[in-house]
PDB file of C-alpha atoms in Angstrom:
ATOM      1  CA  UNK K   1      71.393  -1.739 -21.029  1.00 44.00           C
ATOM      2  CA  UNK K   2      67.840  -1.871 -19.659  1.00 45.00           C
ATOM      3  CA  UNK K   3      66.034  -4.916 -19.076  1.00 46.00           C
ATOM      4  CA  UNK K   4      62.333  -5.480 -18.278  1.00 42.00           C
ATOM      5  CA  UNK K   5      61.570  -8.174 -15.499  1.00 46.00           C
ATOM      6  CA  UNK K   6      58.424  -9.916 -16.774  1.00 43.00           C
ATOM      7  CA  UNK K   7      57.971 -12.133 -13.537  1.00 45.00           C
ATOM      8  CA  UNK K   8      56.709  -9.051 -11.702  1.00 44.00           C
ATOM      9  CA  UNK K   9      54.082  -8.327 -14.504  1.00 43.00           C
ATOM     10  CA  UNK K  10      53.135 -12.052 -14.567  1.00 45.00           C
ATOM     11  CA  UNK K  11      52.477 -12.404 -10.974  1.00 44.00           C
ATOM     12  CA  UNK K  12      50.041  -9.711 -10.828  1.00 44.00           C
ATOM     13  CA  UNK K  13      48.261 -10.156 -14.315  1.00 44.00           C
ATOM     14  CA  UNK K  14      48.070 -14.125 -14.155  1.00 44.00           C
ATOM     15  CA  UNK K  15      45.453 -14.198 -11.076  1.00 46.00           C
ATOM     16  CA  UNK K  16      42.173 -15.784 -11.656  1.00 44.00           C
ATOM     17  CA  UNK K  17      39.593 -12.984 -12.824  1.00 47.00           C
ATOM     18  CA  UNK K  18      37.265 -14.721 -10.308  1.00 51.00           C
ATOM     19  CA  UNK K  19      39.373 -14.034  -7.341  1.00 52.00           C
ATOM     20  CA  UNK K  20      38.883 -10.366  -6.218  1.00 52.00           C
ATOM     21  CA  UNK K  21      42.101  -8.153  -6.098  1.00 55.00           C
ATOM     22  CA  UNK K  22      43.138  -7.555  -2.667  1.00 56.00           C
ATOM     23  CA  UNK K  23      46.375  -5.190  -2.308  1.00 53.00           C
ATOM     24  CA  UNK K  24      47.437  -3.426   0.786  1.00 54.00           C
ATOM     25  CA  UNK K  25      49.259   0.081   0.327  1.00 58.00           C
ATOM     26  CA  UNK K  26      52.424  -1.575  -0.048  1.00 55.00           C
ATOM     27  CA  UNK K  27      51.039  -3.726  -2.725  1.00 58.00           C
ATOM     28  CA  UNK K  28      49.860  -0.932  -4.723  1.00 59.00           C
ATOM     29  CA  UNK K  29      53.333   0.930  -4.149  1.00 57.00           C
ATOM     30  CA  UNK K  30      55.209  -2.359  -5.475  1.00 61.00           C
ATOM     31  CA  UNK K  31      52.724  -2.388  -8.601  1.00 59.00           C
ATOM     32  CA  UNK K  32      53.375   1.102  -9.326  1.00 59.00           C
ATOM     33  CA  UNK K  33      57.120   0.929  -9.087  1.00 58.00           C
ATOM     34  CA  UNK K  34      56.952  -2.187 -11.510  1.00 61.00           C
ATOM     35  CA  UNK K  35      55.471   0.315 -14.112  1.00 64.00           C
ATOM     36  CA  UNK K  36      57.791   3.188 -13.781  1.00 66.00           C
ATOM     37  CA  UNK K  37      61.089   3.553 -15.647  1.00 67.00           C
ATOM     38  CA  UNK K  38      64.135   3.822 -13.691  1.00 72.00           C
ATOM     39  CA  UNK K  39      65.815   7.274 -14.134  1.00 81.00           C
ATOM     40  CA  UNK K  40      68.558   7.230 -16.634  1.00 80.00           C
ATOM     41  CA  UNK K  41      71.709   8.832 -16.655  1.00 86.00           C
ATOM     42  CA  UNK K  42      72.540  11.259 -19.538  1.00 85.00           C
ATOM     43  CA  UNK K  43      74.746   8.603 -20.959  1.00 87.00           C
ATOM     44  CA  UNK K  44      72.186   5.805 -20.574  1.00 85.00           C
ATOM     45  CA  UNK K  45      69.538   8.006 -22.294  1.00 85.00           C
ATOM     46  CA  UNK K  46      71.874   8.960 -25.109  1.00 85.00           C
ATOM     47  CA  UNK K  47      72.794   5.149 -25.255  1.00 87.00           C
ATOM     48  CA  UNK K  48      68.984   4.070 -25.479  1.00 86.00           C
ATOM     49  CA  UNK K  49      68.212   6.709 -28.261  1.00 88.00           C
ATOM     50  CA  UNK K  50      71.287   5.587 -30.474  1.00 89.00           C
ATOM     51  CA  UNK K  51      69.825   1.694 -29.799  1.00 86.00           C
ATOM     52  CA  UNK K  52      66.378   2.622 -30.858  1.00 88.00           C
ATOM     53  CA  UNK K  53      67.434   4.935 -33.863  1.00 87.00           C
ATOM     54  CA  UNK K  54      69.703   1.925 -35.032  1.00 87.00           C
ATOM     55  CA  UNK K  55      66.824  -0.344 -34.761  1.00 83.00           C
ATOM     56  CA  UNK K  56      64.443   1.952 -36.633  1.00 84.00           C
ATOM     57  CA  UNK K  57      66.906   2.475 -39.703  1.00 84.00           C
ATOM     58  CA  UNK K  58      67.345  -1.393 -39.883  1.00 82.00           C
ATOM     59  CA  UNK K  59      63.569  -1.794 -39.974  1.00 81.00           C
ATOM     60  CA  UNK K  60      63.211   1.114 -42.457  1.00 77.00           C
ATOM     61  CA  UNK K  61      65.899  -0.325 -44.559  1.00 81.00           C
ATOM     62  CA  UNK K  62      64.180  -3.683 -44.966  1.00 80.00           C
ATOM     63  CA  UNK K  63      60.984  -2.093 -46.595  1.00 77.00           C
ATOM     64  CA  UNK K  64      60.088  -3.023 -49.965  1.00 84.00           C
ATOM     65  CA  UNK K  65      59.315  -0.310 -52.609  1.00 81.00           C
ATOM     66  CA  UNK K  66      55.481  -1.434 -52.179  1.00 86.00           C
ATOM     67  CA  UNK K  67      55.681  -1.103 -48.492  1.00 87.00           C
ATOM     68  CA  UNK K  68      57.125   2.301 -48.899  1.00 88.00           C
ATOM     69  CA  UNK K  69      54.332   3.465 -51.350  1.00 90.00           C
ATOM     70  CA  UNK K  70      51.643   2.239 -49.071  1.00 91.00           C
ATOM     71  CA  UNK K  71      53.015   4.174 -46.237  1.00 92.00           C
ATOM     72  CA  UNK K  72      53.476   7.583 -48.483  1.00 93.00           C
ATOM     73  CA  UNK K  73      49.737   6.955 -49.651  1.00 95.00           C
ATOM     74  CA  UNK K  74      48.417   6.398 -46.084  1.00 96.00           C
ATOM     75  CA  UNK K  75      50.001   9.381 -44.923  1.00 96.00           C
ATOM     76  CA  UNK K  76      48.564  11.398 -47.855  1.00 97.00           C
ATOM     77  CA  UNK K  77      45.118  10.138 -47.350  1.00 97.00           C
ATOM     78  CA  UNK K  78      45.489  11.035 -43.425  1.00 97.00           C
ATOM     79  CA  UNK K  79      46.377  14.444 -44.135  1.00 96.00           C
ATOM     80  CA  UNK K  80      43.520  14.657 -46.523  1.00 97.00           C
ATOM     81  CA  UNK K  81      41.104  13.443 -43.826  1.00 97.00           C
ATOM     82  CA  UNK K  82      42.353  15.713 -41.199  1.00 96.00           C
ATOM     83  CA  UNK K  83      42.090  18.572 -43.498  1.00 95.00           C
ATOM     84  CA  UNK K  84      38.764  17.923 -44.619  1.00 95.00           C
ATOM     85  CA  UNK K  85      37.719  17.291 -40.854  1.00 94.00           C
ATOM     86  CA  UNK K  86      38.723  20.549 -39.681  1.00 91.00           C
ATOM     87  CA  UNK K  87      36.853  23.974 -40.031  1.00 87.00           C
ATOM     88  CA  UNK K  88      39.964  25.790 -40.896  1.00 88.00           C
ATOM     89  CA  UNK K  89      40.729  27.036 -44.509  1.00 87.00           C
ATOM     90  CA  UNK K  90      44.187  26.926 -45.952  1.00 89.00           C
ATOM     91  CA  UNK K  91      44.393  28.104 -49.614  1.00 88.00           C
ATOM     92  CA  UNK K  92      47.455  26.216 -50.213  1.00 92.00           C
ATOM     93  CA  UNK K  93      45.662  23.153 -49.168  1.00 93.00           C
ATOM     94  CA  UNK K  94      43.419  22.949 -52.222  1.00 94.00           C
ATOM     95  CA  UNK K  95      42.143  20.229 -54.551  1.00 96.00           C
ATOM     96  CA  UNK K  96      45.265  20.801 -56.917  1.00 97.00           C
ATOM     97  CA  UNK K  97      47.656  20.465 -53.996  1.00 97.00           C
ATOM     98  CA  UNK K  98      46.754  17.069 -53.075  1.00 97.00           C
ATOM     99  CA  UNK K  99      46.300  15.687 -56.471  1.00 98.00           C
ATOM    100  CA  UNK K 100      49.871  17.126 -57.279  1.00 97.00           C
ATOM    101  CA  UNK K 101      51.006  15.028 -53.933  1.00 97.00           C
ATOM    102  CA  UNK K 102      49.129  11.879 -55.115  1.00 97.00           C
ATOM    103  CA  UNK K 103      51.022  11.675 -58.330  1.00 98.00           C
ATOM    104  CA  UNK K 104      54.316  12.738 -56.823  1.00 97.00           C
ATOM    105  CA  UNK K 105      53.990  10.092 -53.958  1.00 96.00           C
ATOM    106  CA  UNK K 106      53.125   7.352 -56.905  1.00 96.00           C
ATOM    107  CA  UNK K 107      56.374   8.574 -58.480  1.00 95.00           C
ATOM    108  CA  UNK K 108      54.545   9.269 -61.947  1.00 96.00           C
ATOM    109  CA  UNK K 109      55.200  11.697 -64.500  1.00 97.00           C
ATOM    110  CA  UNK K 110      51.944  13.721 -65.266  1.00 97.00           C
ATOM    111  CA  UNK K 111      51.850  12.456 -68.787  1.00 97.00           C
ATOM    112  CA  UNK K 112      51.825   8.982 -67.452  1.00 97.00           C
ATOM    113  CA  UNK K 113      49.281   9.674 -64.802  1.00 97.00           C
ATOM    114  CA  UNK K 114      47.110  11.438 -67.399  1.00 97.00           C
ATOM    115  CA  UNK K 115      47.205   8.196 -69.711  1.00 97.00           C
ATOM    116  CA  UNK K 116      46.488   5.825 -66.746  1.00 97.00           C
ATOM    117  CA  UNK K 117      42.883   7.724 -65.897  1.00 97.00           C
ATOM    118  CA  UNK K 118      42.584   8.434 -69.691  1.00 97.00           C
ATOM    119  CA  UNK K 119      42.445  12.337 -69.842  1.00 97.00           C
ATOM    120  CA  UNK K 120      44.384  14.682 -71.960  1.00 97.00           C
ATOM    121  CA  UNK K 121      47.973  15.816 -70.336  1.00 97.00           C
ATOM    122  CA  UNK K 122      46.635  19.253 -70.731  1.00 97.00           C
ATOM    123  CA  UNK K 123      43.586  18.638 -68.873  1.00 97.00           C
ATOM    124  CA  UNK K 124      45.734  17.233 -66.055  1.00 97.00           C
ATOM    125  CA  UNK K 125      48.178  20.087 -66.184  1.00 97.00           C
ATOM    126  CA  UNK K 126      45.117  22.593 -65.742  1.00 97.00           C
ATOM    127  CA  UNK K 127      43.933  20.392 -62.712  1.00 97.00           C
ATOM    128  CA  UNK K 128      47.140  20.055 -61.021  1.00 97.00           C
ATOM    129  CA  UNK K 129      48.261  23.712 -61.613  1.00 96.00           C
ATOM    130  CA  UNK K 130      44.737  24.997 -60.274  1.00 95.00           C
ATOM    131  CA  UNK K 131      43.435  26.528 -63.577  1.00 96.00           C
ATOM    132  CA  UNK K 132      40.556  23.977 -64.025  1.00 95.00           C
ATOM    133  CA  UNK K 133      37.853  22.537 -61.233  1.00 96.00           C
ATOM    134  CA  UNK K 134      37.459  18.857 -61.370  1.00 96.00           C
ATOM    135  CA  UNK K 135      34.238  17.380 -62.503  1.00 96.00           C
ATOM    136  CA  UNK K 136      32.563  14.156 -60.945  1.00 96.00           C
ATOM    137  CA  UNK K 137      34.275  12.070 -63.778  1.00 97.00           C
ATOM    138  CA  UNK K 138      37.881  13.153 -62.618  1.00 97.00           C
ATOM    139  CA  UNK K 139      36.750  12.451 -59.074  1.00 97.00           C
ATOM    140  CA  UNK K 140      35.385   9.100 -59.922  1.00 98.00           C
ATOM    141  CA  UNK K 141      38.574   7.981 -61.821  1.00 97.00           C
ATOM    142  CA  UNK K 142      40.798   8.958 -59.078  1.00 98.00           C
ATOM    143  CA  UNK K 143      38.995   6.755 -56.758  1.00 97.00           C
ATOM    144  CA  UNK K 144      39.136   3.954 -59.207  1.00 97.00           C
ATOM    145  CA  UNK K 145      42.876   4.597 -59.959  1.00 97.00           C
ATOM    146  CA  UNK K 146      43.546   4.392 -56.186  1.00 96.00           C
ATOM    147  CA  UNK K 147      41.445   1.289 -55.984  1.00 95.00           C
ATOM    148  CA  UNK K 148      39.150   2.969 -53.438  1.00 95.00           C
ATOM    149  CA  UNK K 149      42.178   3.951 -51.150  1.00 96.00           C
ATOM    150  CA  UNK K 150      40.930   7.415 -51.587  1.00 97.00           C
ATOM    151  CA  UNK K 151      37.393   7.527 -52.062  1.00 97.00           C
ATOM    152  CA  UNK K 152      35.472   9.773 -54.402  1.00 97.00           C
ATOM    153  CA  UNK K 153      33.814  11.542 -51.421  1.00 97.00           C
ATOM    154  CA  UNK K 154      37.146  12.376 -50.057  1.00 97.00           C
ATOM    155  CA  UNK K 155      38.425  14.228 -53.396  1.00 97.00           C
ATOM    156  CA  UNK K 156      34.939  15.954 -53.494  1.00 97.00           C
ATOM    157  CA  UNK K 157      34.957  16.997 -49.972  1.00 96.00           C
ATOM    158  CA  UNK K 158      38.434  18.751 -50.681  1.00 95.00           C
ATOM    159  CA  UNK K 159      36.841  20.450 -53.494  1.00 95.00           C
ATOM    160  CA  UNK K 160      33.931  21.669 -51.898  1.00 94.00           C
ATOM    161  CA  UNK K 161      36.004  22.757 -48.992  1.00 93.00           C
ATOM    162  CA  UNK K 162      37.928  25.025 -51.524  1.00 91.00           C
ATOM    163  CA  UNK K 163      34.791  26.283 -52.830  1.00 91.00           C
ATOM    164  CA  UNK K 164      33.456  27.170 -49.434  1.00 90.00           C
ATOM    165  CA  UNK K 165      36.775  29.066 -48.869  1.00 89.00           C
ATOM    166  CA  UNK K 166      36.308  31.003 -52.210  1.00 88.00           C
ATOM    167  CA  UNK K 167      32.793  31.965 -51.152  1.00 90.00           C
ATOM    168  CA  UNK K 168      33.611  33.132 -47.748  1.00 89.00           C
ATOM    169  CA  UNK K 169      36.273  35.349 -49.134  1.00 90.00           C
ATOM    170  CA  UNK K 170      34.256  36.921 -52.054  1.00 93.00           C
ATOM    171  CA  UNK K 171      33.116  40.104 -50.453  1.00 94.00           C
ATOM    172  CA  UNK K 172      32.645  41.765 -53.837  1.00 94.00           C
ATOM    173  CA  UNK K 173      30.171  39.104 -55.036  1.00 94.00           C
ATOM    174  CA  UNK K 174      28.330  39.330 -51.413  1.00 94.00           C
ATOM    175  CA  UNK K 175      27.860  42.904 -51.794  1.00 93.00           C
ATOM    176  CA  UNK K 176      26.829  42.893 -55.622  1.00 93.00           C
ATOM    177  CA  UNK K 177      24.019  40.113 -54.837  1.00 94.00           C
ATOM    178  CA  UNK K 178      23.245  41.798 -51.660  1.00 92.00           C
ATOM    179  CA  UNK K 179      22.128  44.740 -53.355  1.00 92.00           C
ATOM    180  CA  UNK K 180      20.051  42.832 -55.803  1.00 94.00           C
ATOM    181  CA  UNK K 181      17.716  41.502 -53.047  1.00 94.00           C
ATOM    182  CA  UNK K 182      14.400  43.443 -53.119  1.00 91.00           C
ATOM    183  CA  UNK K 183      13.097  42.131 -49.959  1.00 89.00           C
ATOM    184  CA  UNK K 184      14.657  40.559 -46.814  1.00 90.00           C
ATOM    185  CA  UNK K 185      13.358  38.825 -43.679  1.00 92.00           C
ATOM    186  CA  UNK K 186      12.400  41.316 -41.096  1.00 89.00           C
ATOM    187  CA  UNK K 187      14.276  39.449 -38.369  1.00 89.00           C
ATOM    188  CA  UNK K 188      17.593  37.448 -37.813  1.00 86.00           C
ATOM    189  CA  UNK K 189      19.142  35.164 -35.704  1.00 90.00           C
TER     190      UNK K 189
END
């Protein structure tokens, strides 16, 4: 089993901040060596990985239901923020997808969730199945339901990103509306 010798670290870190640090080349090498992990044999590496896995399983098994829920929701929030922060568009990562994920991670049924945010189950079904666009009221209710963990602006940015993708892909509308323009600028950038 590997052990870490703290005395080497303490001797170098406990020096007074007022004293300038003077080290010879040998001292630099010794300091570097104290922070480098020793090479492990395949068996030692396997054993250390198994010990770590066992430790992680033990920690995970002690988590409460609330802790697990918080982790799931934070993971979803980070996914949403990452997606909103990129310039890439993915049709599958739309408002409906993230709303479904939110409801699933809460462990709620659609009917129960619809009651909690005070909308009809059919309206929620239309939102979740991407048949209806969310309005500002729905977005605000999602913020309130999550106790502002998922701010309204985050939900709104997801929705606007989805609409931007639709606009980019709508070549027919672009051609139709371009044909209706009577006069254009004489230059472009």
